[in-house]
Structures are given as structure tokens and as C-alpha cells.
PDB file of C-alpha atoms in Angstrom:
ATOM      1  CA  UNK A   1    -165.563-151.789 -54.162  1.00 41.00           C
ATOM      2  CA  UNK A   2    -164.946-152.954 -57.578  1.00 48.00           C
ATOM      3  CA  UNK A   3    -166.331-150.198 -59.960  1.00 79.00           C
ATOM      4  CA  UNK A   4    -163.842-149.055 -61.737  1.00 91.00           C
ATOM      5  CA  UNK A   5    -163.544-144.972 -62.922  1.00 95.00           C
ATOM      6  CA  UNK A   6    -161.871-144.265 -66.070  1.00 95.00           C
ATOM      7  CA  UNK A   7    -160.138-140.887 -66.258  1.00 95.00           C
ATOM      8  CA  UNK A   8    -160.618-139.307 -69.860  1.00 95.00           C
ATOM      9  CA  UNK A   9    -156.975-137.015 -70.636  1.00 94.00           C
ATOM     10  CA  UNK A  10    -159.381-134.973 -72.118  1.00 92.00           C
ATOM     11  CA  UNK A  11    -162.129-134.965 -69.106  1.00 93.00           C
ATOM     12  CA  UNK A  12    -163.317-131.453 -67.792  1.00 91.00           C
ATOM     13  CA  UNK A  13    -166.517-130.752 -65.463  1.00 92.00           C
ATOM     14  CA  UNK A  14    -167.185-133.621 -63.916  1.00 94.00           C
ATOM     15  CA  UNK A  15    -167.321-133.347 -60.376  1.00 94.00           C
ATOM     16  CA  UNK A  16    -167.704-137.201 -58.265  1.00 95.00           C
ATOM     17  CA  UNK A  17    -168.371-137.242 -54.316  1.00 95.00           C
ATOM     18  CA  UNK A  18    -167.978-140.531 -52.139  1.00 96.00           C
ATOM     19  CA  UNK A  19    -168.962-141.148 -48.930  1.00 95.00           C
ATOM     20  CA  UNK A  20    -166.577-141.730 -46.781  1.00 96.00           C
ATOM     21  CA  UNK A  21    -167.083-144.715 -43.785  1.00 96.00           C
ATOM     22  CA  UNK A  22    -164.649-142.279 -41.663  1.00 95.00           C
ATOM     23  CA  UNK A  23    -165.069-140.376 -38.172  1.00 94.00           C
ATOM     24  CA  UNK A  24    -164.117-137.379 -38.368  1.00 93.00           C
ATOM     25  CA  UNK A  25    -160.783-137.745 -36.338  1.00 94.00           C
ATOM     26  CA  UNK A  26    -160.348-141.068 -38.719  1.00 95.00           C
ATOM     27  CA  UNK A  27    -161.007-138.317 -41.511  1.00 95.00           C
ATOM     28  CA  UNK A  28    -158.028-136.120 -41.129  1.00 94.00           C
ATOM     29  CA  UNK A  29    -155.388-139.231 -40.620  1.00 94.00           C
ATOM     30  CA  UNK A  30    -156.665-140.326 -44.120  1.00 95.00           C
ATOM     31  CA  UNK A  31    -156.080-137.242 -45.400  1.00 94.00           C
ATOM     32  CA  UNK A  32    -152.757-136.210 -44.113  1.00 94.00           C
ATOM     33  CA  UNK A  33    -149.621-136.523 -46.650  1.00 91.00           C
ATOM     34  CA  UNK A  34    -146.262-137.649 -45.151  1.00 87.00           C
ATOM     35  CA  UNK A  35    -144.793-139.837 -47.645  1.00 87.00           C
ATOM     36  CA  UNK A  36    -148.599-141.373 -48.391  1.00 91.00           C
ATOM     37  CA  UNK A  37    -151.753-140.519 -48.890  1.00 95.00           C
ATOM     38  CA  UNK A  38    -154.643-143.281 -47.899  1.00 96.00           C
ATOM     39  CA  UNK A  39    -157.187-140.864 -49.501  1.00 95.00           C
ATOM     40  CA  UNK A  40    -155.479-140.901 -53.171  1.00 95.00           C
ATOM     41  CA  UNK A  41    -154.144-144.817 -52.598  1.00 95.00           C
ATOM     42  CA  UNK A  42    -157.819-145.634 -51.629  1.00 96.00           C
ATOM     43  CA  UNK A  43    -159.453-143.576 -54.282  1.00 96.00           C
ATOM     44  CA  UNK A  44    -156.741-145.632 -56.593  1.00 94.00           C
ATOM     45  CA  UNK A  45    -155.231-142.626 -58.970  1.00 94.00           C
ATOM     46  CA  UNK A  46    -151.301-142.371 -59.840  1.00 94.00           C
ATOM     47  CA  UNK A  47    -152.256-138.338 -60.761  1.00 93.00           C
ATOM     48  CA  UNK A  48    -154.014-136.160 -57.894  1.00 95.00           C
ATOM     49  CA  UNK A  49    -153.656-132.959 -56.643  1.00 95.00           C
ATOM     50  CA  UNK A  50    -154.620-132.561 -53.268  1.00 94.00           C
ATOM     51  CA  UNK A  51    -155.447-128.317 -54.525  1.00 94.00           C
ATOM     52  CA  UNK A  52    -158.937-129.860 -56.665  1.00 94.00           C
ATOM     53  CA  UNK A  53    -159.679-132.353 -53.785  1.00 95.00           C
ATOM     54  CA  UNK A  54    -162.035-132.002 -50.802  1.00 95.00           C
ATOM     55  CA  UNK A  55    -162.621-134.119 -47.597  1.00 95.00           C
ATOM     56  CA  UNK A  56    -165.715-132.373 -45.654  1.00 94.00           C
ATOM     57  CA  UNK A  57    -168.049-132.973 -42.985  1.00 95.00           C
ATOM     58  CA  UNK A  58    -171.009-132.218 -44.135  1.00 93.00           C
ATOM     59  CA  UNK A  59    -172.263-131.089 -40.656  1.00 93.00           C
ATOM     60  CA  UNK A  60    -169.749-128.104 -41.456  1.00 92.00           C
ATOM     61  CA  UNK A  61    -171.787-126.964 -43.806  1.00 88.00           C
ATOM     62  CA  UNK A  62    -174.225-125.768 -41.380  1.00 83.00           C
ATOM     63  CA  UNK A  63    -176.581-123.220 -42.698  1.00 84.00           C
ATOM     64  CA  UNK A  64    -175.165-123.828 -46.524  1.00 83.00           C
ATOM     65  CA  UNK A  65    -175.517-126.853 -47.077  1.00 87.00           C
ATOM     66  CA  UNK A  66    -173.783-129.746 -49.422  1.00 90.00           C
ATOM     67  CA  UNK A  67    -176.412-129.185 -52.393  1.00 88.00           C
ATOM     68  CA  UNK A  68    -175.813-125.474 -52.273  1.00 89.00           C
ATOM     69  CA  UNK A  69    -171.990-126.234 -51.704  1.00 90.00           C
ATOM     70  CA  UNK A  70    -171.843-128.048 -54.587  1.00 91.00           C
ATOM     71  CA  UNK A  71    -174.223-125.858 -56.917  1.00 90.00           C
ATOM     72  CA  UNK A  72    -172.210-122.685 -55.688  1.00 88.00           C
ATOM     73  CA  UNK A  73    -168.607-123.880 -54.476  1.00 87.00           C
ATOM     74  CA  UNK A  74    -167.774-125.898 -57.263  1.00 89.00           C
ATOM     75  CA  UNK A  75    -170.152-124.913 -60.029  1.00 89.00           C
ATOM     76  CA  UNK A  76    -172.169-128.537 -60.116  1.00 90.00           C
ATOM     77  CA  UNK A  77    -175.645-128.040 -62.454  1.00 86.00           C
ATOM     78  CA  UNK A  78    -178.662-127.717 -60.458  1.00 85.00           C
ATOM     79  CA  UNK A  79    -180.481-130.262 -63.130  1.00 84.00           C
ATOM     80  CA  UNK A  80    -177.915-132.822 -61.985  1.00 84.00           C
ATOM     81  CA  UNK A  81    -178.337-131.815 -58.213  1.00 86.00           C
ATOM     82  CA  UNK A  82    -181.544-132.134 -58.759  1.00 86.00           C
ATOM     83  CA  UNK A  83    -181.544-134.971 -60.624  1.00 83.00           C
ATOM     84  CA  UNK A  84    -178.920-136.993 -57.281  1.00 84.00           C
ATOM     85  CA  UNK A  85    -180.521-135.050 -55.449  1.00 79.00           C
ATOM     86  CA  UNK A  86    -181.956-137.265 -52.957  1.00 80.00           C
ATOM     87  CA  UNK A  87    -178.705-139.112 -52.875  1.00 85.00           C
ATOM     88  CA  UNK A  88    -176.296-135.668 -51.749  1.00 84.00           C
ATOM     89  CA  UNK A  89    -178.988-134.189 -49.009  1.00 83.00           C
ATOM     90  CA  UNK A  90    -179.018-137.688 -47.005  1.00 87.00           C
ATOM     91  CA  UNK A  91    -175.004-138.289 -47.048  1.00 92.00           C
ATOM     92  CA  UNK A  92    -173.781-137.496 -43.811  1.00 92.00           C
ATOM     93  CA  UNK A  93    -170.516-137.480 -41.689  1.00 93.00           C
ATOM     94  CA  UNK A  94    -166.940-137.032 -44.211  1.00 96.00           C
ATOM     95  CA  UNK A  95    -167.532-136.888 -47.843  1.00 96.00           C
ATOM     96  CA  UNK A  96    -165.760-136.126 -50.317  1.00 96.00           C
ATOM     97  CA  UNK A  97    -165.517-134.453 -53.969  1.00 96.00           C
ATOM     98  CA  UNK A  98    -163.019-134.667 -56.706  1.00 96.00           C
ATOM     99  CA  UNK A  99    -163.037-132.504 -59.541  1.00 94.00           C
ATOM    100  CA  UNK A 100    -161.228-133.835 -63.157  1.00 94.00           C
ATOM    101  CA  UNK A 101    -158.599-131.060 -62.072  1.00 94.00           C
ATOM    102  CA  UNK A 102    -157.444-133.061 -59.666  1.00 95.00           C
ATOM    103  CA  UNK A 103    -156.487-135.817 -62.619  1.00 95.00           C
ATOM    104  CA  UNK A 104    -154.065-133.301 -64.232  1.00 92.00           C
ATOM    105  CA  UNK A 105    -155.364-134.057 -66.898  1.00 92.00           C
ATOM    106  CA  UNK A 106    -153.677-137.330 -66.926  1.00 94.00           C
ATOM    107  CA  UNK A 107    -156.162-140.703 -68.550  1.00 95.00           C
ATOM    108  CA  UNK A 108    -155.975-142.807 -65.509  1.00 95.00           C
ATOM    109  CA  UNK A 109    -158.455-145.811 -64.221  1.00 95.00           C
ATOM    110  CA  UNK A 110    -159.690-144.868 -60.419  1.00 95.00           C
ATOM    111  CA  UNK A 111    -160.831-148.303 -58.825  1.00 95.00           C
ATOM    112  CA  UNK A 112    -161.841-146.332 -55.170  1.00 96.00           C
ATOM    113  CA  UNK A 113    -161.969-149.069 -52.216  1.00 95.00           C
ATOM    114  CA  UNK A 114    -163.353-149.027 -48.510  1.00 94.00           C
ATOM    115  CA  UNK A 115    -163.280-146.202 -46.651  1.00 96.00           C
ATOM    116  CA  UNK A 116    -164.934-144.908 -49.911  1.00 96.00           C
ATOM    117  CA  UNK A 117    -168.143-145.451 -52.318  1.00 95.00           C
ATOM    118  CA  UNK A 118    -169.053-143.349 -55.600  1.00 95.00           C
ATOM    119  CA  UNK A 119    -171.946-142.304 -54.438  1.00 94.00           C
ATOM    120  CA  UNK A 120    -172.357-139.429 -57.727  1.00 92.00           C
ATOM    121  CA  UNK A 121    -170.975-138.308 -60.286  1.00 92.00           C
ATOM    122  CA  UNK A 122    -172.419-134.740 -61.879  1.00 92.00           C
ATOM    123  CA  UNK A 123    -171.010-131.975 -64.293  1.00 90.00           C
ATOM    124  CA  UNK A 124    -170.129-128.645 -63.876  1.00 88.00           C
ATOM    125  CA  UNK A 125    -172.473-126.192 -65.300  1.00 82.00           C
ATOM    126  CA  UNK A 126    -171.332-124.848 -68.533  1.00 75.00           C
ATOM    127  CA  UNK A 127    -171.809-121.315 -70.126  1.00 67.00           C
ATOM    128  CA  UNK A 128    -173.832-121.829 -73.216  1.00 68.00           C
ATOM    129  CA  UNK A 129    -171.362-120.726 -76.481  1.00 66.00           C
ATOM    130  CA  UNK A 130    -172.884-117.838 -78.252  1.00 72.00           C
ATOM    131  CA  UNK A 131    -172.620-116.403 -81.485  1.00 70.00           C
ATOM    132  CA  UNK A 132    -173.531-112.839 -81.405  1.00 73.00           C
ATOM    133  CA  UNK A 133    -171.607-109.937 -83.780  1.00 68.00           C
ATOM    134  CA  UNK A 134    -168.764-107.824 -82.338  1.00 63.00           C
ATOM    135  CA  UNK A 135    -169.225-105.222 -79.885  1.00 67.00           C
ATOM    136  CA  UNK A 136    -167.776-101.875 -81.885  1.00 69.00           C
ATOM    137  CA  UNK A 137    -167.071-101.173 -84.933  1.00 65.00           C
ATOM    138  CA  UNK A 138    -162.411-101.661 -84.314  1.00 65.00           C
ATOM    139  CA  UNK A 139    -163.533-105.573 -83.354  1.00 62.00           C
ATOM    140  CA  UNK A 140    -164.968-105.845 -87.194  1.00 64.00           C
ATOM    141  CA  UNK A 141    -162.688-107.230 -89.945  1.00 64.00           C
ATOM    142  CA  UNK A 142    -160.302-105.078 -91.351  1.00 63.00           C
ATOM    143  CA  UNK A 143    -160.151-105.170 -95.617  1.00 59.00           C
ATOM    144  CA  UNK A 144    -157.367-106.698 -97.293  1.00 63.00           C
ATOM    145  CA  UNK A 145    -154.681-104.646 -97.401  1.00 62.00           C
ATOM    146  CA  UNK A 146    -154.926-104.720-101.858  1.00 61.00           C
ATOM    147  CA  UNK A 147    -158.655-103.023-100.730  1.00 56.00           C
ATOM    148  CA  UNK A 148    -157.062-100.346 -98.091  1.00 54.00           C
ATOM    149  CA  UNK A 149    -154.206 -99.522-100.880  1.00 55.00           C
ATOM    150  CA  UNK A 150    -156.783 -99.067-103.152  1.00 59.00           C
ATOM    151  CA  UNK A 151    -159.653 -97.446-100.863  1.00 56.00           C
ATOM    152  CA  UNK A 152    -156.663 -94.393-100.361  1.00 61.00           C
ATOM    153  CA  UNK A 153    -153.135 -93.060-100.487  1.00 64.00           C
ATOM    154  CA  UNK A 154    -151.449 -93.374 -97.672  1.00 67.00           C
ATOM    155  CA  UNK A 155    -150.372 -89.903 -96.242  1.00 71.00           C
ATOM    156  CA  UNK A 156    -146.403 -90.081 -94.891  1.00 72.00           C
ATOM    157  CA  UNK A 157    -146.063 -88.882 -91.344  1.00 77.00           C
ATOM    158  CA  UNK A 158    -145.296 -85.846 -90.017  1.00 78.00           C
ATOM    159  CA  UNK A 159    -142.307 -87.849 -88.253  1.00 82.00           C
ATOM    160  CA  UNK A 160    -140.922 -90.090 -91.653  1.00 81.00           C
ATOM    161  CA  UNK A 161    -140.961 -85.873 -93.274  1.00 82.00           C
ATOM    162  CA  UNK A 162    -138.781 -84.562 -90.399  1.00 85.00           C
ATOM    163  CA  UNK A 163    -136.849 -87.650 -91.290  1.00 85.00           C
ATOM    164  CA  UNK A 164    -136.047 -86.984 -94.744  1.00 87.00           C
ATOM    165  CA  UNK A 165    -135.002 -83.350 -94.003  1.00 88.00           C
ATOM    166  CA  UNK A 166    -133.231 -83.810 -91.128  1.00 88.00           C
ATOM    167  CA  UNK A 167    -131.191 -86.837 -93.797  1.00 89.00           C
ATOM    168  CA  UNK A 168    -130.595 -84.190 -97.070  1.00 91.00           C
ATOM    169  CA  UNK A 169    -129.566 -81.482 -94.268  1.00 91.00           C
ATOM    170  CA  UNK A 170    -126.258 -84.433 -93.357  1.00 91.00           C
ATOM    171  CA  UNK A 171    -125.723 -85.332 -97.124  1.00 91.00           C
ATOM    172  CA  UNK A 172    -125.314 -81.259 -97.561  1.00 92.00           C
ATOM    173  CA  UNK A 173    -123.258 -80.375 -94.469  1.00 92.00           C
ATOM    174  CA  UNK A 174    -121.398 -83.862 -95.822  1.00 91.00           C
ATOM    175  CA  UNK A 175    -120.472 -82.113 -99.089  1.00 92.00           C
ATOM    176  CA  UNK A 176    -119.666 -78.906 -97.723  1.00 92.00           C
ATOM    177  CA  UNK A 177    -117.073 -80.544 -95.276  1.00 93.00           C
ATOM    178  CA  UNK A 178    -115.992 -82.325 -98.083  1.00 92.00           C
ATOM    179  CA  UNK A 179    -115.340 -79.354-100.044  1.00 92.00           C
ATOM    180  CA  UNK A 180    -112.973 -77.276 -97.151  1.00 93.00           C
ATOM    181  CA  UNK A 181    -111.159 -80.413 -96.276  1.00 92.00           C
ATOM    182  CA  UNK A 182    -110.288 -80.733 -99.884  1.00 90.00           C
ATOM    183  CA  UNK A 183    -109.919 -77.075-100.881  1.00 91.00           C
ATOM    184  CA  UNK A 184    -107.266 -76.451 -97.068  1.00 88.00           C
ATOM    185  CA  UNK A 185    -105.250 -79.453 -98.332  1.00 81.00           C
TER     186      UNK A 185
END
């Protein structure tokens, strides 16, 4: 396969599905990392995080299905899956699923080669942005300091008043001690 896939540094929410022309035993060897990683080499990736790469057997998804795995497990939007429904449901054997996070935010160009064939590029569903009022009065914008000062003078706290009384008491004791020492000398 001679296609080039450009990965932007800012890419997020993209899921790529590759058909892998290997049987189960060959796929295990293909995904083994022992100094080199044949899967990464075949993908042509400079950086690839194995935690965000799924090499799966479609047959292992019985009762669940690849369509549902992509929607619920990978967060792919239903609309994208409907557009690619025939292709995704037609896959058998080994499938490689690579999410954007697998590239660690590093811009790179993928040059996939056999046994990989890109069959679908899908997008994760993103929650719509909502600009609703904040839920409580405590979360509202506080008045500017000038406005707050004009509104009501601050009341001295009990702790501040106690501290002032203690300071005066200590000063009085200091003066009395100084007078006693002066008279005694």
C-alpha cells in the first residue's frame, strides 16, 4: 500500500481501522515487541503507544460485533459508523484499530504496507459545547473589590479582636516588668 497518512500534532478523536492480512498465530508474532515491533514498522510510525493500539480477531467479538466495539469501546460516532457500515461489518479475521492518542501528540507521516490495509477513518463522538447559565449563585461572578467595599464595610472578626486584646495585655505586662526591674535596681 503506498498511501500516506499525515498525523497532525494536534490530532485528536480519530480512529483508523486497518484490515490485517494475517491469521491468528501470525498476528500474535506481528504484535510482539522484542527490540522491534513489526506492527509499528508495517504502519510506518515513528512513535506508537501500544496502549492505544488494538489488534483484535473479529471472531472474538461474537455477540458484540466490530460495529458495537467501535461505537461503545472506542467512542466512534454513530453517524461515522453508518457511513462505513458495509466496510466495517465486512471485515473478518484480524483487524488493527489505532486511535489518535497512539501517536502521543507527535506529528508524523504513516506509510502503511502489507499486511495492513486502511479500510476506514472514523471520528470519535464529541459532546456538544453548551453555554448554559451556571447552576448556583455561588458560581456566579463575584462583584469587583471596589463594589464590595462600597456595599458594606467589613466587620472585624472575633479572632482579630482577640489578637488585639492579647497584644495590649502583653504590652502592659512588658511595661510593668520594666518598671519592677527599674525600681529593684
